[in-house]
Tab-separated table of C-alpha atoms in Angstrom:
chain	number	residue	atom	x	y	z
O	840	MET	CA	-8.288	42.537	-10.852
O	841	GLN	CA	-8.113	41.592	-14.516
O	842	ARG	CA	-11.334	43.503	-15.287
O	843	ASP	CA	-9.860	46.545	-13.555
O	844	LYS	CA	-6.645	45.978	-15.536
O	845	SER	CA	-4.701	45.811	-12.295
O	846	PRO	CA	-1.276	44.211	-12.791
O	847	LEU	CA	-0.938	40.669	-11.465
O	848	SER	CA	2.331	40.101	-9.639
O	849	GLU	CA	4.193	36.811	-9.287
O	850	PHE	CA	2.977	36.712	-5.691
O	851	THR	CA	-0.667	37.103	-6.763
O	852	VAL	CA	-0.402	34.377	-9.416
O	853	SER	CA	1.283	31.942	-7.024
O	854	SER	CA	-1.380	32.671	-4.379
O	855	VAL	CA	-4.209	31.976	-6.837
O	856	LEU	CA	-2.434	28.786	-7.919
O	857	CYS	CA	-2.360	27.663	-4.286
O	858	ALA	CA	-6.133	28.145	-4.204
O	859	CYS	CA	-6.398	26.028	-7.377
O	860	ALA	CA	-4.397	23.283	-5.662
O	861	ALA	CA	-6.806	23.298	-2.724
O	862	LYS	CA	-9.785	22.682	-5.048
O	863	SER	CA	-7.928	20.597	-7.685
O	864	GLY	CA	-8.767	23.209	-10.295
O	865	ILE	CA	-6.795	21.918	-13.267
O	866	LEU	CA	-8.602	24.111	-15.825
O	867	GLU	CA	-7.857	27.291	-13.872
O	868	CYS	CA	-4.292	26.073	-13.375
O	869	ARG	CA	-3.758	25.693	-17.121
O	870	GLN	CA	-5.188	29.168	-17.719
O	871	LEU	CA	-2.887	30.689	-15.100
O	872	HIS	CA	0.053	28.754	-16.517
O	873	ALA	CA	-0.661	30.199	-19.974
O	874	PHE	CA	-0.992	33.669	-18.417
O	875	ALA	CA	2.353	33.225	-16.619
O	876	VAL	CA	4.060	32.213	-19.868
O	877	LYS	CA	2.519	35.194	-21.675
O	878	LYS	CA	3.719	37.594	-18.965
O	879	ALA	CA	7.138	35.870	-18.783
O	880	ILE	CA	6.781	35.092	-15.082
O	881	ASP	CA	6.609	31.302	-15.458
O	882	SER	CA	10.318	31.102	-14.607
O	883	ASN	CA	9.707	32.783	-11.255
O	884	VAL	CA	10.527	30.217	-8.573
O	885	TYR	CA	7.356	30.924	-6.554
O	886	VAL	CA	5.085	30.637	-9.590
O	887	ALA	CA	6.831	27.500	-10.859
O	888	THR	CA	6.709	25.823	-7.443
O	889	ALA	CA	2.994	26.606	-7.159
O	890	LEU	CA	2.429	25.161	-10.653
O	891	ILE	CA	4.240	21.957	-9.666
O	892	ASP	CA	2.076	21.697	-6.559
O	893	VAL	CA	-1.198	22.118	-8.494
O	894	TYR	CA	-0.271	19.761	-11.323
O	895	SER	CA	0.850	17.037	-8.913
O	896	LYS	CA	-2.303	17.354	-6.781
O	897	CYS	CA	-4.381	17.009	-9.955
O	898	ASN	CA	-2.374	13.898	-10.985
O	899	PHE	CA	-0.739	15.619	-13.958
O	900	MET	CA	2.828	14.603	-13.172
O	901	ARG	CA	4.118	14.955	-16.727
O	902	GLU	CA	3.235	18.656	-16.667
O	903	ALA	CA	4.689	19.041	-13.163
O	904	SER	CA	7.920	17.393	-14.300
O	905	TRP	CA	8.101	19.645	-17.359
O	906	VAL	CA	7.750	22.777	-15.196
O	907	PHE	CA	10.414	21.477	-12.801
O	908	ASP	CA	12.904	20.602	-15.543
O	909	SER	CA	12.332	23.955	-17.293
O	910	LEU	CA	13.160	25.946	-14.167
O	911	GLU	CA	16.806	27.017	-13.990
O	912	ASP	CA	16.889	28.421	-10.446
O	913	LYS	CA	15.200	25.865	-8.216
O	914	SER	CA	14.718	26.506	-4.510
O	915	ASP	CA	14.808	23.846	-1.803
O	916	VAL	CA	11.007	24.138	-1.658
O	917	THR	CA	10.795	23.437	-5.409
O	918	TRP	CA	12.754	20.215	-4.997
O	919	SER	CA	10.636	19.225	-1.987
O	920	SER	CA	7.388	19.909	-3.863
O	921	MET	CA	8.463	17.764	-6.801
O	922	VAL	CA	9.491	14.847	-4.573
O	923	ALA	CA	6.200	15.153	-2.658
O	924	GLY	CA	4.301	15.185	-5.968
O	925	TYR	CA	5.859	11.914	-7.056
O	926	VAL	CA	5.039	10.350	-3.686
O	927	ARG	CA	1.453	11.650	-3.798
O	928	ASN	CA	1.026	9.918	-7.163
O	929	GLU	CA	2.722	6.723	-5.928
O	930	LEU	CA	5.694	7.192	-8.273
O	931	TYR	CA	8.063	6.138	-5.536
O	932	GLU	CA	11.078	5.202	-7.658
O	933	GLU	CA	10.958	8.590	-9.406
O	934	ALA	CA	10.762	10.278	-5.996
O	935	LEU	CA	13.885	8.460	-4.795
O	936	ARG	CA	15.784	9.244	-7.991
O	937	LEU	CA	14.934	12.938	-7.713
O	938	TYR	CA	15.877	13.001	-4.030
O	939	ARG	CA	19.292	11.539	-4.893
O	940	ARG	CA	19.694	14.142	-7.655
O	941	GLY	CA	18.968	16.847	-5.103
O	942	GLN	CA	21.598	15.466	-2.741
O	943	VAL	CA	24.205	15.531	-5.520
O	944	ALA	CA	23.146	19.100	-6.409
O	945	GLY	CA	23.648	20.174	-2.781
O	946	VAL	CA	19.993	20.869	-1.992
O	947	ASP	CA	19.470	21.506	1.722
O	948	GLU	CA	17.380	18.957	3.598
O	949	ASN	CA	14.180	20.028	5.317
O	950	GLN	CA	11.595	18.166	7.360
O	951	PHE	CA	9.099	18.186	4.505
O	952	SER	CA	11.486	16.655	1.935
O	953	VAL	CA	12.794	14.054	4.385
O	954	SER	CA	9.258	12.973	5.338
O	955	SER	CA	8.300	12.708	1.659
O	956	VAL	CA	11.277	10.545	0.746
O	957	LEU	CA	10.620	8.342	3.784
O	958	SER	CA	7.105	7.813	2.393
O	959	ALA	CA	8.678	6.787	-0.925
O	960	CYS	CA	10.902	4.278	0.888
O	961	ALA	CA	7.817	2.965	2.699
O	962	GLY	CA	5.959	2.560	-0.593
O	963	LEU	CA	8.795	0.443	-2.014
O	964	ALA	CA	9.699	-1.266	1.274
O	965	ALA	CA	13.202	0.054	0.540
O	966	LEU	CA	14.574	-0.578	4.017
O	967	ILE	CA	18.248	0.045	3.214
O	968	GLU	CA	17.456	3.375	1.538
O	969	GLY	CA	15.197	4.250	4.472
O	970	ARG	CA	18.038	3.610	6.900
O	971	ARG	CA	20.208	6.002	4.898
O	972	VAL	CA	17.551	8.692	5.192
O	973	HIS	CA	17.339	7.967	8.932
O	974	THR	CA	21.045	8.864	9.116
O	975	VAL	CA	20.238	12.148	7.354
O	976	VAL	CA	17.516	12.797	9.950
O	977	HIS	CA	20.069	12.455	12.764
O	978	LYS	CA	22.659	14.658	11.061
O	979	ALA	CA	20.109	17.365	10.202
O	980	GLY	CA	18.757	17.464	13.762
O	981	PHE	CA	15.213	16.400	12.835
O	982	SER	CA	15.005	13.521	15.334
O	983	ASP	CA	12.891	15.508	17.790
O	984	SER	CA	10.249	16.312	15.172
O	985	ALA	CA	7.068	14.290	15.716
O	986	TYR	CA	6.279	14.782	12.007
O	987	VAL	CA	9.588	13.249	10.870
O	988	SER	CA	9.640	10.564	13.579
O	989	SER	CA	6.143	9.375	12.651
O	990	SER	CA	7.335	9.108	9.029
O	991	LEU	CA	10.313	7.042	10.220
O	992	ILE	CA	8.056	4.726	12.220
O	993	ASP	CA	5.760	4.346	9.209
O	994	MET	CA	8.700	3.652	6.881
O	995	TYR	CA	10.213	0.980	9.108
O	996	ALA	CA	6.841	-0.662	9.745
O	997	LYS	CA	5.903	-0.750	6.046
O	998	SER	CA	9.376	-2.029	5.124
O	999	GLY	CA	9.175	-4.979	7.485
O	1000	GLY	CA	11.391	-3.473	10.200
O	1001	ILE	CA	8.855	-3.419	13.023
O	1002	LYS	CA	11.574	-3.655	15.707
O	1003	GLU	CA	13.334	-0.606	14.279
O	1004	ALA	CA	10.001	1.212	14.140
O	1005	TYR	CA	9.488	0.545	17.836
O	1006	ARG	CA	13.043	1.709	18.594
O	1007	VAL	CA	12.275	5.084	16.979
O	1008	PHE	CA	9.015	5.279	18.928
O	1009	PHE	CA	10.698	4.312	22.214
O	1010	ASP	CA	13.391	7.009	21.795
O	1011	GLN	CA	10.806	9.792	21.530
O	1012	GLN	CA	9.072	11.688	24.325
O	1013	ASN	CA	5.811	10.146	23.067
O	1014	THR	CA	3.709	13.189	23.863
O	1015	SER	CA	2.188	13.341	20.385
O	1016	ILE	CA	-0.842	11.271	19.407
O	1017	VAL	CA	0.655	11.140	15.888
O	1018	LEU	CA	3.552	8.996	17.144
O	1019	TRP	CA	1.286	6.637	19.070
O	1020	ASN	CA	-0.999	6.259	16.054
O	1021	ALA	CA	1.970	5.506	13.782
O	1022	MET	CA	3.238	2.771	16.113
O	1023	ILE	CA	-0.212	1.267	16.707
O	1024	SER	CA	-0.727	1.229	12.932
O	1025	GLY	CA	2.640	-0.509	12.503
O	1026	PHE	CA	1.746	-3.266	14.954
O	1027	SER	CA	-1.627	-3.601	13.220
O	1028	ARG	CA	-0.057	-4.113	9.785
O	1029	HIS	CA	2.179	-6.844	11.152
O	1030	GLY	CA	-0.647	-8.629	12.952
O	1031	ARG	CA	0.993	-7.931	16.320
O	1032	CYS	CA	-2.359	-7.639	18.027
O	1033	LEU	CA	-1.201	-8.189	21.616
O	1034	GLU	CA	1.465	-5.472	21.344
O	1035	MET	CA	-1.085	-3.190	19.688
O	1036	MET	CA	-3.604	-3.683	22.506
O	1037	ILE	CA	-0.954	-3.093	25.195
O	1038	LEU	CA	0.163	0.115	23.464
O	1039	PHE	CA	-3.453	1.227	23.089
O	1040	GLU	CA	-4.013	0.895	26.852
O	1041	LYS	CA	-0.625	2.407	27.714
O	1042	MET	CA	-1.386	5.470	25.602
O	1043	GLN	CA	-4.497	6.172	27.664
O	1044	GLN	CA	-2.593	5.644	30.909
O	1045	LYS	CA	-0.199	8.387	29.723
O	1046	GLY	CA	-3.156	10.763	29.445
O	1047	LEU	CA	-3.477	10.628	25.648
O	1048	PHE	CA	-6.861	9.757	24.206
O	1049	PRO	CA	-7.466	7.752	21.027
O	1050	ASN	CA	-9.008	9.413	17.994
O	1051	GLN	CA	-10.620	8.176	14.788
O	1052	VAL	CA	-7.224	7.273	13.289
O	1053	THR	CA	-6.271	5.212	16.358
O	1054	TYR	CA	-9.454	3.191	16.185
O	1055	LEU	CA	-8.984	2.497	12.475
O	1056	SER	CA	-5.689	0.743	13.227
O	1057	VAL	CA	-7.139	-1.114	16.209
O	1058	LEU	CA	-10.129	-2.392	14.226
O	1059	SER	CA	-7.894	-3.301	11.289
O	1060	ALA	CA	-5.704	-5.431	13.570
O	1061	CYS	CA	-8.779	-7.254	14.863
O	1062	GLY	CA	-9.732	-8.021	11.263
O	1063	HIS	CA	-6.278	-9.409	10.455
O	1064	MET	CA	-6.301	-11.735	13.458
O	1065	GLY	CA	-9.958	-12.830	13.350
O	1066	LEU	CA	-10.777	-11.233	16.707
O	1067	VAL	CA	-14.510	-10.739	16.235
O	1068	GLU	CA	-15.559	-10.089	19.837
O	1069	GLU	CA	-12.635	-7.741	20.465
O	1070	GLY	CA	-13.508	-5.913	17.248
O	1071	ARG	CA	-17.104	-5.500	18.344
O	1072	LYS	CA	-15.931	-4.265	21.763
O	1073	TYR	CA	-13.679	-1.586	20.259
O	1074	PHE	CA	-16.325	-0.623	17.687
O	1075	HIS	CA	-18.805	0.130	20.482
O	1076	SER	CA	-16.320	1.629	22.969
O	1077	MET	CA	-15.177	4.341	20.564
O	1078	VAL	CA	-18.638	5.894	20.879
O	1079	GLN	CA	-19.665	4.830	24.368
O	1080	LYS	CA	-16.332	5.359	26.136
O	1081	HIS	CA	-14.582	8.070	24.118
O	1082	ASN	CA	-17.491	9.791	22.356
O	1083	ILE	CA	-15.766	9.444	18.978
O	1084	SER	CA	-18.088	9.469	15.988
O	1085	ARG	CA	-17.683	6.574	13.581
O	1086	ASN	CA	-16.994	7.322	9.942
O	1087	VAL	CA	-17.433	5.099	6.916
O	1088	LEU	CA	-13.919	3.646	7.333
O	1089	HIS	CA	-14.738	2.299	10.795
O	1090	TYR	CA	-17.828	0.590	9.411
O	1091	SER	CA	-15.688	-0.789	6.587
O	1092	CYS	CA	-13.337	-2.332	9.164
O	1093	MET	CA	-16.289	-3.918	10.953
O	1094	VAL	CA	-17.567	-5.396	7.685
O	1095	ASP	CA	-14.089	-6.800	7.101
O	1096	ILE	CA	-13.853	-8.271	10.632
O	1097	LEU	CA	-17.188	-10.062	10.294
O	1098	GLY	CA	-16.637	-11.154	6.699
O	1099	ARG	CA	-13.179	-12.622	7.346
O	1100	ALA	CA	-14.676	-14.648	10.205
O	1101	GLY	CA	-17.272	-16.085	7.806
O	1102	LEU	CA	-20.132	-14.046	9.301
O	1103	ILE	CA	-21.099	-12.664	5.917
O	1104	HIS	CA	-24.776	-12.093	6.736
O	1105	ASP	CA	-23.783	-10.080	9.827
O	1106	ALA	CA	-21.396	-8.092	7.640
O	1107	TYR	CA	-24.165	-7.467	5.106
O	1108	ASP	CA	-26.502	-6.334	7.916
O	1109	VAL	CA	-23.896	-3.766	9.046
O	1110	MET	CA	-23.758	-2.414	5.491
O	1111	ARG	CA	-27.544	-2.197	5.179
O	1112	THR	CA	-28.132	-0.476	8.538
O	1113	MET	CA	-25.188	1.943	8.764
O	1114	PRO	CA	-25.784	5.700	8.221
O	1115	PHE	CA	-23.574	5.778	5.088
O	1116	GLU	CA	-23.716	4.524	1.534
O	1117	ALA	CA	-21.715	1.311	1.209
O	1118	THR	CA	-18.373	1.970	-0.489
O	1119	ALA	CA	-16.541	-0.060	-3.114
O	1120	SER	CA	-14.142	-1.171	-0.386
O	1121	MET	CA	-17.009	-2.683	1.612
O	1122	TRP	CA	-18.549	-4.474	-1.350
O	1123	GLY	CA	-15.089	-5.745	-2.303
O	1124	SER	CA	-14.514	-7.057	1.213
O	1125	LEU	CA	-17.914	-8.769	1.204
O	1126	LEU	CA	-17.249	-10.279	-2.224
O	1127	ALA	CA	-13.895	-11.673	-1.048
O	1128	SER	CA	-15.562	-13.111	2.058
O	1129	CYS	CA	-18.237	-14.727	-0.118
O	1130	ARG	CA	-15.437	-16.384	-2.077
O	1131	ASN	CA	-13.993	-17.830	1.126
O	1132	VAL	CA	-17.305	-19.344	2.266
O	1133	GLY	CA	-18.675	-20.134	-1.204
O	1134	ASN	CA	-21.832	-17.996	-0.971
O	1135	LEU	CA	-22.873	-17.307	-4.564
O	1136	GLU	CA	-26.072	-15.402	-3.774
O	1137	LEU	CA	-24.411	-12.629	-1.777
O	1138	ALA	CA	-21.391	-12.688	-4.097
O	1139	GLU	CA	-23.579	-11.762	-7.064
O	1140	ILE	CA	-25.202	-8.925	-5.079
O	1141	ALA	CA	-21.788	-7.583	-4.046
O	1142	ALA	CA	-20.387	-7.901	-7.575
O	1143	LYS	CA	-23.382	-6.042	-9.050
O	1144	HIS	CA	-22.819	-3.077	-6.723
O	1145	LEU	CA	-19.060	-3.135	-7.305
O	1146	CYS	CA	-19.434	-3.045	-11.078
O	1147	GLU	CA	-21.781	-0.049	-10.744
O	1148	ILE	CA	-19.335	1.859	-8.511
O	1149	GLU	CA	-16.109	0.767	-10.258
O	1150	PRO	CA	-17.036	-0.202	-13.833
O	1151	THR	CA	-13.415	0.004	-15.044
O	1152	LYS	CA	-11.882	-2.202	-12.341
O	1153	GLY	CA	-11.362	-5.621	-13.837
O	1154	GLY	CA	-10.495	-7.244	-10.518
O	1155	ASN	CA	-14.170	-7.211	-9.528
O	1156	HIS	CA	-15.145	-9.246	-12.600
O	1157	VAL	CA	-12.207	-11.576	-12.010
O	1158	LEU	CA	-13.130	-12.182	-8.360
O	1159	LEU	CA	-16.718	-13.102	-9.265
O	1160	SER	CA	-15.422	-15.290	-12.074
O	1161	ASN	CA	-13.118	-17.022	-9.588
O	1162	ILE	CA	-16.039	-17.690	-7.235
O	1163	TYR	CA	-17.945	-19.297	-10.108
O	1164	ALA	CA	-14.844	-21.329	-10.994
O	1165	ALA	CA	-14.389	-22.525	-7.410
O	1166	ASN	CA	-17.982	-23.791	-7.570
O	1167	LYS	CA	-17.331	-25.458	-10.970
O	1168	LYS	CA	-19.895	-23.224	-12.707
O	1169	TRP	CA	-17.902	-22.961	-15.927
O	1170	ASN	CA	-20.730	-21.456	-18.012
O	1171	GLU	CA	-20.968	-18.536	-15.578
O	1172	VAL	CA	-17.158	-18.257	-15.640
O	1173	ALA	CA	-17.240	-17.935	-19.424
O	1174	LYS	CA	-20.026	-15.317	-19.285
O	1175	SER	CA	-18.238	-13.320	-16.590
O	1176	ARG	CA	-14.950	-13.297	-18.484
O	1177	GLN	CA	-16.710	-12.395	-21.718
O	1178	LEU	CA	-18.262	-9.407	-19.918
O	1179	LEU	CA	-14.770	-8.434	-18.778
O	1180	LYS	CA	-13.491	-8.555	-22.363
O	1181	GLU	CA	-16.418	-6.507	-23.691
O	1182	SER	CA	-16.151	-3.856	-20.981
O	1183	GLU	CA	-13.370	-1.301	-20.595
O	1184	ALA	CA	-12.408	-2.844	-17.268
O	1185	VAL	CA	-8.707	-3.385	-16.639
O	1186	LYS	CA	-7.461	-6.453	-14.771
O	1187	ASP	CA	-4.574	-5.943	-12.334
O	1188	ARG	CA	-1.692	-8.283	-13.058
O	1189	GLY	CA	0.215	-9.846	-10.190
O	1190	LYS	CA	3.379	-7.871	-9.504
O	1191	SER	CA	6.068	-8.104	-6.819
O	1192	TRP	CA	9.033	-5.936	-5.854
O	1193	ILE	CA	12.279	-6.713	-4.050
O	1194	ASP	CA	15.113	-4.340	-3.109
O	1195	VAL	CA	18.568	-5.801	-3.829
O	1196	ASN	CA	21.747	-3.723	-3.572
O	1197	HIS	CA	19.817	-0.430	-3.491
O	1198	GLN	CA	17.932	-1.295	-6.688
O	1199	VAL	CA	14.248	-2.209	-6.788
O	1200	HIS	CA	13.553	-5.210	-9.044
O	1201	THR	CA	10.028	-5.791	-10.361
O	1202	PHE	CA	8.597	-9.191	-11.255
O	1203	MET	CA	5.343	-9.781	-13.111
O	1204	VAL	CA	3.440	-13.066	-13.055
O	1205	GLY	CA	5.119	-15.278	-15.677
O	1206	GLU	CA	8.104	-12.883	-15.853
O	1207	ARG	CA	10.438	-13.379	-18.840
O	1208	GLU	CA	12.278	-10.058	-19.159
O	1209	HIS	CA	14.530	-10.037	-16.074
O	1210	PRO	CA	18.226	-10.462	-17.034
O	1211	ARG	CA	18.631	-13.409	-14.623
O	1212	ILE	CA	15.286	-15.058	-15.345
O	1213	ALA	CA	16.768	-18.351	-16.614
O	1214	GLU	CA	18.806	-18.682	-13.422
O	1215	ILE	CA	15.719	-17.803	-11.360
O	1216	TYR	CA	13.537	-20.500	-12.950
O	1217	SER	CA	16.315	-23.068	-12.592
O	1218	LYS	CA	16.725	-22.274	-8.883
O	1219	LEU	CA	12.929	-22.288	-8.448
O	1220	ASP	CA	12.719	-25.839	-9.832
O	1221	GLU	CA	15.537	-26.883	-7.495
O	1222	MET	CA	13.784	-25.370	-4.468
O	1223	ILE	CA	10.424	-26.942	-5.330
O	1224	GLU	CA	12.074	-30.358	-5.625
O	1225	ALA	CA	13.629	-29.931	-2.154
O	1226	MET	CA	10.321	-28.683	-0.711
O	1227	GLN	CA	8.376	-31.616	-2.155
O	1228	LYS	CA	10.580	-33.959	-0.130
O	1229	LEU	CA	9.313	-32.136	2.980
O	1230	GLY	CA	5.684	-32.541	1.914
O	1231	TYR	CA	5.034	-29.459	-0.241
O	1232	LYS	CA	2.391	-29.928	-2.906
O	1233	ALA	CA	1.032	-27.222	-5.194
O	1234	GLU	CA	-2.460	-26.213	-4.054
O	1235	THR	CA	-3.998	-26.230	-7.517
O	1236	GLU	CA	-7.419	-25.183	-6.222
O	1237	HIS	CA	-5.957	-21.664	-6.065
O	1238	ASP	CA	-5.522	-21.623	-9.850
O	1239	LEU	CA	-8.976	-21.233	-11.302
O	1240	HIS	CA	-8.250	-21.764	-15.000
O	1241	ASP	CA	-10.234	-24.554	-16.676
O	1242	VAL	CA	-7.115	-26.657	-17.392
O	1243	ASP	CA	-5.661	-29.942	-16.102
O	1244	GLU	CA	-3.847	-30.234	-12.757
O	1245	ASN	CA	-0.339	-30.369	-14.260
O	1246	ARG	CA	-0.920	-27.150	-16.188
O	1247	LYS	CA	-2.280	-25.495	-13.029
O	1248	SER	CA	0.897	-26.449	-11.137
O	1249	VAL	CA	3.013	-24.802	-13.836
O	1250	LEU	CA	0.901	-21.620	-13.776
O	1251	LEU	CA	1.132	-21.403	-9.975
O	1252	ARG	CA	4.924	-21.636	-9.903
O	1253	HIS	CA	5.153	-18.550	-12.122
O	1254	HIS	CA	3.491	-16.241	-9.567
O	1255	SER	CA	5.464	-13.039	-9.092
O	1256	GLU	CA	6.224	-13.397	-5.369
O	1257	LYS	CA	7.812	-16.813	-5.938
O	1258	LEU	CA	10.097	-15.336	-8.602
O	1259	ALA	CA	10.995	-12.380	-6.369
O	1260	LEU	CA	11.800	-14.755	-3.514
O	1261	VAL	CA	14.120	-16.896	-5.629
O	1262	PHE	CA	15.885	-13.777	-6.908
O	1263	GLY	CA	16.415	-12.752	-3.284
O	1264	VAL	CA	17.834	-16.193	-2.476
O	1265	ILE	CA	20.441	-16.015	-5.273
O	1266	SER	CA	21.244	-12.317	-4.795
O	1267	LEU	CA	21.226	-11.470	-1.076
O	1268	PRO	CA	23.873	-12.524	1.480
O	1269	LEU	CA	23.426	-15.929	3.076
O	1270	GLY	CA	21.052	-15.707	6.041
O	1271	ALA	CA	19.828	-12.175	5.241
O	1272	PRO	CA	16.041	-11.732	5.503
O	1273	ILE	CA	14.161	-11.409	2.217
O	1274	ARG	CA	11.553	-8.637	1.941
O	1275	ILE	CA	8.970	-8.660	-0.848
O	1276	ILE	CA	6.020	-6.406	-1.738
O	1277	LYS	CA	3.014	-7.846	-3.605
O	1278	ASN	CA	0.380	-5.621	-5.233
O	1279	LEU	CA	-2.412	-8.175	-4.675
O	1280	ARG	CA	-3.439	-10.563	-1.909
O	1281	ILE	CA	-1.007	-13.475	-1.624
O	1282	CYS	CA	-2.734	-16.668	-2.789
O	1283	GLY	CA	-2.989	-19.810	-0.671
O	1284	ASP	CA	-0.417	-21.736	-2.698
O	1285	CYS	CA	2.176	-18.945	-2.534
O	1286	HIS	CA	1.530	-18.615	1.201
O	1287	ASN	CA	2.179	-22.336	1.660
O	1288	PHE	CA	5.217	-22.114	-0.641
O	1289	MET	CA	6.738	-19.342	1.497
O	1290	LYS	CA	6.338	-21.427	4.661
O	1291	PHE	CA	8.213	-24.363	3.156
O	1292	ALA	CA	10.795	-22.055	1.563
O	1293	SER	CA	11.589	-20.401	4.908
O	1294	GLU	CA	12.364	-23.862	6.267
O	1295	ILE	CA	14.748	-24.970	3.527
O	1296	ILE	CA	16.631	-21.668	3.062
O	1297	LYS	CA	16.906	-21.069	6.829
O	1298	ARG	CA	16.066	-17.377	6.721
O	1299	GLU	CA	13.116	-15.095	7.402
O	1300	ILE	CA	10.854	-14.156	4.505
O	1301	ILE	CA	8.733	-11.025	4.894
O	1302	VAL	CA	5.924	-10.464	2.391
O	1303	ARG	CA	3.788	-7.340	2.374
O	1304	ASP	CA	0.667	-7.974	0.327
O	1305	VAL	CA	-2.204	-5.578	-0.278
O	1306	ASN	CA	-3.715	-6.351	3.133
O	1307	ARG	CA	-0.959	-7.005	5.666
O	1308	PHE	CA	2.511	-8.358	6.480
O	1309	HIS	CA	3.392	-12.037	6.583
O	1310	HIS	CA	6.547	-13.071	8.463
O	1311	PHE	CA	7.589	-16.581	7.416
O	1312	ASP	CA	10.177	-18.319	9.576
O	1313	SER	CA	11.033	-22.003	10.138
O	1314	GLY	CA	7.918	-23.145	8.295
O	1315	TYR	CA	5.413	-20.888	10.061
O	1316	CYS	CA	3.694	-17.579	9.272
O	1317	SER	CA	2.948	-14.780	11.723
O	1318	CYS	CA	-0.646	-14.585	10.463
O	1319	GLY	CA	-1.421	-18.061	11.783
O	1320	ASP	CA	-2.777	-18.911	8.308
O	1321	PHE	CA	-5.594	-16.386	8.785
O	1322	TRP	CA	-5.530	-13.669	6.151
């Protein structure tokens, strides 16, 4: 069209931008953006909305935000696209802030925007905010939408409200596989394996057949609960009974199931014989399993592959270093950490979130910036003293620094989830459950700490780590100490 000097309308430009979004064509997007500015059509709502969509799908949120803020006449779709862009890029707090701005501005709700903001609530485990959006769903008449209801189930499940998730599921007609998958996934995340299995069978009795997504949740639950034989049964039945082809994610679940059970050579055999290239997720799972059983030989193989696939991920170097440290091989620890320093790899710092009074508070390991940090550390010392009388002792083997035991105990008490918990204790109403998100796997000492804490504060503690949910109550955890 340009060669023929045919005029390009706003509709044509927005259509081409949609094609760019489908193929993540950021270069073409920038060229079209420049063309739109030159032709003075960049302020057209359709063009601007398409630009926001492309930039967000290409992970260029600063550019998407600039386009959004520059647009005077925003449509409901423009607002929805911007919220969805933030969610897609895991900028959940920004998504919630923008959603609230839209409500103040009188933007009409639609199923797409509501589902996006529910995903943001799920990402932050912002249960109170999620309940508010649930009220909006009722008022707007979206309750019968399987798309919205599955988002509600997902939000409640990821925010620790598994009973509320089931209530949403129970109130639906349950004719959509999407709803069943959402609920099965919720039970899986919470380690509610019996409920998950019952629902899985009930779904088939209703005439609905599982698909690849269903089996991912089922296999994941087996991994969380250490159900090796059940995992093997489901892994085989998906092909033999339902003629569902396995993808790389199903094999990854099987590697995880075997590795968590200590069957690391079986897990390695699955990786070597499967019809796919082993992914970083699989090698990471194998490496973590090697740490648990102390197998250095396989750990080094897994770490080598991980560093080739993910050279900039510092956690891989750290995990191998920790395995060396657990085996008291301090020379190898020093070499591994020196390699980490010399590379461009970035180590993930421990971080936890807690929602208090509609505000998400973030705690880093060794946090010092929070306005109530002095009060938090004082209360933490008080709680530890009370817990020690019940038999709590810091599990210093989970701190792998080459320092004395007293120093290790101090380092362990500064873990982010402990600080978030104490903040919840001093901030939330007496008896209210405390919900925390952790960006990494909860360590053994923090897991033990939470069990004792739930006993002395007489309330439920719900921790969502990178792998699963842990419900601590009266000194026990729902995972049965298997995670």
